[in-house]
Amino acid sequence: MKDITPKLSRRSVLKGAAATVTAAGASTLGAPMIWAQNIKDVTLRQFGTGVSNLNEVGQKVKEDLGFTLEMTALDSDAVTQRAATQPDSFDIADIEYWICKKVWPTGNLQAMDVNKIKNYDKIVGIFRDGKLTPESTIAQGTAPHSVGFVDGVDGKEFVAEESGWMTLIPTIYNADTLGIRPDLIGREINTWAELLNPEFAGKASILDISSIGIMDAAMVCEAMGEIAYGDKGNMTKEEIDKTMAIFTEAKKAGQFRAFWKTFDESVNLMASGEVVIQSMWSPAITAVRSQGIPCVYQPLKEGYRSWGGGIGLSKSLTGLELDAAYEYINWYLDGWVGGFLMRQGYYSAVPETSKNHMSEDEWGFWFEGKPAEGDITNPFGKVMEKAGAVRDGGSFYDRMGAVACWNAVMDENQHMVRKWNEFIAA
């Protein structure tokens, strides 16, 4: 295996260079000094979902690193299409690991040398060997580590173990479940099967992103006892057909109020009360609660559907721009972004650096599952939880330890997508 000992970042070199100004040192320090002079002229184009492509991140990059990060937020399907078909339109792809499985074979991304990632050794095991703890069982689906490494700088195939070359540098991830309006439901919800309970006819919703929605659908069908999957993350054609038949029948019976692709859409559905139970993402829960509306990210007895995201670099990125991209990645894992996004309910790939950018009370609430000692605010300063509140699902290890599956791209992906689209159009 390649040596993966972390090395100094350019920031460290620059700080050292700034301390010495001598004629003798000019040639030695030429590269970092040129970097410092030219970095303000660099612009990197990043795209991804609205989950993490936030204006605040771009502004902080400008303040801390000096260059410009142009960010474009798209839905997951549009992200996949752009990464796969428009390689000259971006420098940085902020994508999910299931998307990487679709995009990597196109050759549009370049493998990244972990020697250049200073916090590589602090990245959680989920992204390195698939295990949260040494005793963990790897969940079904496209687990991040399974598409996280290739065998070299020009590697075309994913490899099962750490190789020193990553497809994506992991950034954020979460354990997803159903969001509910407890004030409008008025009773306990503890199973995925409730999404198709006729009690909620016309007031349920599921997200319309096939590789994610199919996993929610599988959790529901399995919880109902309708299907015993061999592997939810890699269904047979027969399992796909049966899953979609169950959901199509529910749709025709009027179960669903709507389908959504972005968390803004899910926020509007839940905040208005048009929907009382649905697939949801953490920032959507945050947004609803920030309006003073009760909304719960409900732990369910069957466990969570999980996802993970990371930063990929365009194959055409070279020179100063490539150096800037690596500097950005190291900055990203240094903690400020992790702390910012953890206040929305996500987890950082390097939790310990994020801790340095959160108060002890915030860390206790979001990561350790402790009761809040004071009011808990979202990243924008709005109060989301009052003192005494406990995070839905508890601690990091409680939630990520209960992951039942990951968002997935299956061997029968084309068949699955076709059946999913038929369900949406039915």
C-alpha atoms as one frame of an Amber mdcrd trajectory, in Angstrom:
protein
   0.000   0.000   0.000   1.175   3.518  -0.801   2.533   5.669   2.041  -0.392
   7.788   3.215   1.362   9.823   5.911  -0.135  13.346   5.860   2.157  16.084
   4.550   2.352  19.845   5.045  -0.304  21.879   3.288   0.574  24.914   1.166
  -0.826  27.098   3.937   1.881  25.773   6.271   4.543  26.392   3.611   3.249
  29.901   2.990   3.313  30.792   6.675   6.904  29.621   6.892   7.824  31.481
   3.739   6.362  34.715   5.008   8.693  34.669   8.002  11.860  34.774   5.849
  12.723  37.420   3.244  16.312  37.053   2.052  18.018  37.073  -1.325  19.430
  33.632  -0.663  15.970  32.286   0.092  14.312  33.774  -2.960  14.800  30.785
  -5.240  13.742  28.319  -2.545  10.615  30.259  -1.723   9.756  31.183  -5.287
   6.923  28.700  -5.748   4.955  29.603  -2.602   5.572  33.316  -3.162   4.206
  33.058  -6.715   1.282  31.084  -5.295   0.561  33.888  -2.817   0.751  36.546
  -5.529  -1.442  34.715  -8.041  -3.980  32.978  -5.832  -6.360  35.949  -5.864
  -6.725  35.458  -9.624  -7.885  31.838  -9.291 -11.562  30.999  -9.729 -12.778
  27.446  -9.136 -16.201  26.369 -10.393 -18.030  24.012  -8.049 -21.436  22.433
  -8.411 -23.466  20.081  -6.257 -26.738  19.896  -4.357 -28.094  22.704  -2.200
 -27.166  20.658   0.864 -23.614  22.009   0.961 -23.274  24.506  -1.900 -23.969
  27.494   0.276 -23.005  31.140  -0.225 -21.512  31.283   3.267 -18.952  28.636
   2.327 -17.898  30.537  -0.787 -17.534  33.760   1.199 -15.391  32.024   3.840
 -13.136  30.536   1.149 -12.490  34.044  -0.187 -11.671  35.318   3.299  -9.419
  32.449   4.343  -7.793  31.281   1.102  -7.986  34.335  -1.137  -9.420  32.799
  -4.293 -12.950  32.714  -5.673 -15.231  29.684  -5.413 -18.225  29.907  -7.741
 -20.962  27.585  -6.498 -23.969  26.213  -8.372 -26.703  24.255  -6.570 -28.654
  21.612  -8.515 -30.847  18.650  -7.683 -29.212  15.200  -7.490 -30.287  14.034
 -10.949 -28.997  17.248 -12.556 -25.733  16.885 -10.616 -25.300  13.363 -11.978
 -26.008  14.431 -15.556 -23.626  17.385 -15.441 -20.755  15.413 -13.905 -21.178
  12.653 -16.495 -21.776  14.721 -19.639 -20.284  18.217 -19.162 -16.678  17.711
 -17.983 -15.537  21.165 -19.112 -18.238  22.968 -17.131 -16.731  22.459 -13.654
 -13.538  22.194 -11.612 -15.006  20.675  -8.454 -17.892  18.216  -8.243 -19.516
  18.104  -4.789 -21.359  14.827  -5.191 -22.713  11.819  -3.332 -21.008   8.436
  -3.425 -23.809   6.736  -5.342 -23.353   9.418  -8.000 -19.633   8.659  -8.077
 -20.479   5.093  -9.074 -22.218   6.483 -12.169 -19.680   9.202 -12.969 -16.284
   7.596 -12.348 -16.462   5.274 -15.389 -16.791   8.346 -17.667 -13.225   9.399
 -16.851 -14.319  12.954 -16.025 -12.798  12.937 -12.518  -9.192  12.454 -11.409
  -7.946  10.242  -8.584  -6.643  12.196  -5.582  -3.413  11.507  -3.717  -4.171
  11.143   0.006  -0.577  12.204   0.778  -1.829  15.712   0.034  -4.719  15.470
   2.539  -3.377  16.521   5.916  -6.313  15.152   7.954  -6.626  11.890   6.046
  -5.774   9.825   9.129  -8.659  11.493  11.018 -11.370  10.647   8.459 -13.982
   8.362  10.033 -13.849   4.668   9.222 -17.109   4.745   7.268 -15.181   6.240
   4.352 -12.003   4.182   4.755 -13.045   0.593   5.489 -16.820   0.920   5.753
 -17.034   0.435   9.498 -18.100   2.997  12.071 -16.377   0.901  14.753 -14.283
  -2.275  14.365 -17.360  -4.299  15.371 -19.743  -2.614  12.903 -21.589  -4.453
  10.156 -21.401  -2.750   6.768 -24.896  -1.771   5.619 -26.387  -2.720   2.245
 -26.261  -0.372  -0.734 -23.449   1.701  -2.235 -21.393   2.140   0.941 -18.943
   5.049   0.437 -15.759   3.034   0.946 -16.811   0.601  -1.806 -16.435   3.340
  -4.442 -13.941   5.485  -2.562 -10.613   4.099  -3.803  -8.912   3.168  -7.077
  -5.558   1.449  -7.613  -3.581   4.456  -8.835  -3.574   7.907 -10.367  -5.036
   6.464 -13.580  -7.157   3.815 -11.843 -10.357   2.888 -13.663 -11.734   0.268
 -11.279 -12.782   0.651  -7.642 -10.704  -1.332  -5.148 -11.898  -2.792  -1.862
  -9.160  -1.426   0.416  -7.367   1.858   1.073  -4.949   2.392  -1.793  -3.711
   5.943  -1.303  -5.856   7.181  -4.240  -9.406   8.393  -3.577 -12.226   9.073
  -6.012 -13.819  11.607  -3.657 -12.504  13.244  -0.510 -15.379  12.724   1.948
 -17.008  15.775   3.482 -20.468  15.223   5.011 -22.974  12.439   5.565 -26.055
  11.602   7.606 -28.553   8.989   8.692 -31.887   9.802   7.017 -35.365   8.819
   8.092 -38.960  10.026   7.782 -39.953  13.517   8.814 -43.298  13.890  10.553
 -45.592  16.617  11.888 -46.322  15.282  15.406 -48.875  18.011  16.068 -50.949
  16.881  13.073 -50.461  13.134  13.514 -51.099  12.975  17.237 -49.669   9.519
  17.907 -46.392   7.602  17.927 -44.681   6.734  14.642 -42.016   4.028  14.873
 -41.857   2.192  11.542 -41.139   2.961   7.869 -44.380   1.132   7.044 -46.357
   4.212   8.172 -45.481   5.999   4.920 -48.069   3.843   3.145 -50.593   3.769
   5.981 -53.998   4.722   4.443 -54.525   6.904   7.512 -52.222   9.417   5.804
 -53.769   9.195   2.342 -53.200  12.440   0.460 -50.778  13.660   3.148 -47.675
  11.567   2.443 -44.732  12.277   0.149 -41.577  10.604  -1.116 -38.617  12.174
  -2.892 -38.384  11.793  -6.653 -34.710  10.843  -7.017 -34.687   7.226  -8.096
 -31.452   5.990  -6.489 -32.570   7.462  -3.147 -36.318   6.986  -3.384 -35.982
   3.292  -4.224 -34.146   2.741  -0.937 -36.892   4.504   1.038 -39.427   2.399
  -0.822 -37.502  -0.774   0.029 -37.368   0.178   3.717 -41.161   0.625   3.620
 -41.912  -2.631   1.795 -39.596  -4.609   4.042 -41.141  -3.045   7.156 -44.619
  -3.958   5.875 -43.499  -7.575   5.496 -44.315  -7.479   1.775 -40.803  -8.230
   0.475 -37.803 -10.044   1.968 -34.906  -8.628  -0.054 -31.727 -10.554  -0.661
 -29.940  -7.189  -0.788 -31.915  -3.946  -0.784 -28.925  -2.173  -2.282 -28.724
  -4.485  -5.288 -32.227  -5.726  -6.033 -33.175  -8.268  -8.650 -35.551  -7.237
 -11.437 -38.308  -9.151  -9.674 -37.701  -7.292  -6.403 -37.676  -3.944  -8.212
 -40.913  -4.779 -10.025 -42.672  -5.846  -6.840 -41.474  -2.772  -4.925 -42.690
  -0.406  -7.627 -45.978  -2.276  -7.983 -46.707  -1.728  -4.272 -45.930   1.986
  -4.512 -47.817   2.423  -7.775 -50.906   0.853  -6.222 -50.587   3.240  -3.261
 -50.204   6.198  -5.591 -53.310   5.274  -7.571 -55.191   4.986  -4.271 -54.297
   8.618  -3.493 -51.597   8.056  -0.857 -49.238  10.791  -2.032 -49.849  14.523
  -1.956 -46.760  15.240  -4.071 -43.196  14.238  -4.922 -40.164  16.439  -4.350
 -36.568  16.801  -5.582 -35.121  19.577  -3.386 -35.312  20.098   0.341 -36.957
  23.492  -0.251 -39.888  21.652  -1.790 -40.057  19.258   1.153 -39.932  22.186
   3.588 -42.899  23.860   1.920 -44.931  20.648   1.928 -44.291  20.013   5.609
 -44.497  23.593   6.874 -47.844  24.150   5.129 -49.311  20.997   6.671 -50.180
  19.619   3.231 -47.929  16.677   4.124 -47.581  15.147   7.594 -45.176  12.269
   6.843 -42.505  12.081   4.158 -38.940  11.354   3.129 -36.853  14.241   4.461
 -33.329  15.581   4.769 -31.821  17.153   7.844 -31.703  20.798   6.639 -35.392
  20.545   5.758 -36.192  19.571   9.340 -34.017  22.487  10.501 -35.837  24.892
   8.209 -39.299  23.810   9.348 -38.370  24.014  13.032 -36.794  27.414  12.501
 -40.271  28.644  11.513 -41.559  27.563  14.920 -43.426  24.586  13.428 -43.169
  21.164  15.134 -41.279  18.727  12.933 -39.492  15.540  13.991 -36.831  13.488
  12.225 -38.343  10.277  13.514 -36.099   7.362  14.580 -37.651   4.136  13.274
 -37.188   0.592  14.527 -35.880  -0.677  11.178 -33.025   1.836  11.160 -31.856
   4.619   8.868 -31.131   5.080   5.170 -27.773   6.783   4.913 -25.809   8.828
   2.402 -22.362  10.339   2.128 -20.923  13.113   0.005 -17.480  14.193  -1.080
 -15.435  16.466  -3.290 -14.276  15.237  -6.694 -11.878  17.056  -8.999 -12.202
  17.474 -12.755  -9.765  15.434 -14.840  -8.707  18.645 -16.615  -7.759  20.508
 -13.420  -3.982  21.171 -13.362  -1.312  23.611 -12.192  -2.160  26.446  -9.835
  -5.875  25.640  -9.991  -5.222  22.039  -8.927  -3.040  23.261  -6.056  -5.838
  25.631  -5.028  -8.347  22.762  -5.132  -6.214  20.653  -2.791  -5.829  23.661
  -0.504  -9.613  24.051  -0.512 -10.080  20.376   0.390  -7.656  20.668   3.302
  -9.414  23.833   4.452 -12.772  22.058   4.169 -11.632  19.261   6.481 -10.026
  21.704   8.906 -13.289  22.213  10.767 -15.068  25.460   9.940 -17.316  23.952
   7.261 -17.900  20.853   9.379 -19.051  22.973  12.310 -21.266  25.072  10.052
 -22.966  22.044   8.498 -23.225  20.090  11.744 -25.509  22.862  12.987 -27.920
  21.677  10.284 -27.733  18.129  11.566 -25.058  16.671   9.270 -21.851  14.956
  10.326 -18.328  15.919   9.287 -15.934  13.375   7.775 -13.409  14.651  10.342
 -15.528  15.227  13.452 -12.686  16.199  15.781 -11.740  19.289  13.748 -15.387
  20.380  13.603 -15.523  20.234  17.372 -13.048  23.129  17.458 -15.593  25.325
  15.681 -18.590  24.530  17.888 -19.457  25.408  21.462 -19.356  22.626  24.041
 -23.147  22.739  24.220 -23.537  22.516  20.425 -21.157  19.568  20.235 -22.961
  17.844  23.089 -26.343  18.304  21.413 -25.460  17.487  17.803 -22.773  14.830
  18.234 -23.087  13.311  21.680 -26.871  13.301  21.981 -26.846  15.264  25.251
 -29.689  17.552  26.380 -29.055  21.135  25.298 -27.974  23.382  28.158 -29.067
  26.498  26.284 -30.949  27.343  23.122 -29.600  25.621  20.005 -29.436  27.734
  16.849 -29.065  26.785  13.203 -26.024  28.020  11.192 -27.790  31.312  10.529
 -28.458  32.124  14.178 -32.150  31.235  14.368 -33.237  29.306  17.468 -34.103
  25.749  16.528 -34.234  23.948  19.879 -34.852  25.195  23.400 -32.738  24.295
  26.408 -33.343  20.710  27.512 -34.028  19.359  24.019 -32.322  16.165  22.836
 -31.463  15.447  19.202 -33.839  13.081  17.391 -32.195   9.658  17.439 -29.533
  10.512  19.985 -25.766  10.495  19.518 -23.595  10.079  16.437 -22.905   6.451
  17.310 -26.583   5.744  18.055 -27.699   7.145  14.703 -24.909   6.073  12.354
 -24.736   2.740  14.151 -28.357   2.072  13.163 -27.867   2.520   9.408 -29.702
  -0.231   7.503 -28.764   0.797   3.957 -26.984   3.401   1.824 -28.323   5.159
  -1.255 -27.503   2.804  -4.091 -26.767   2.281  -7.763 -27.711  -1.313  -8.570
 -26.613  -3.765 -11.251 -30.159  -3.436 -12.632 -30.019   0.369 -12.454 -31.504
   1.030 -15.894 -34.432  -1.257 -15.176 -34.916   0.368 -11.772 -34.901   3.903
 -13.197 -37.410   2.928 -15.873 -39.749   1.385 -13.300 -39.340   4.388 -11.001
 -40.248   6.801 -13.792 -43.288   4.691 -14.626 -44.344   4.952 -10.968 -44.007
   8.751 -10.964 -45.943   9.018 -14.224 -48.647   6.502 -13.302
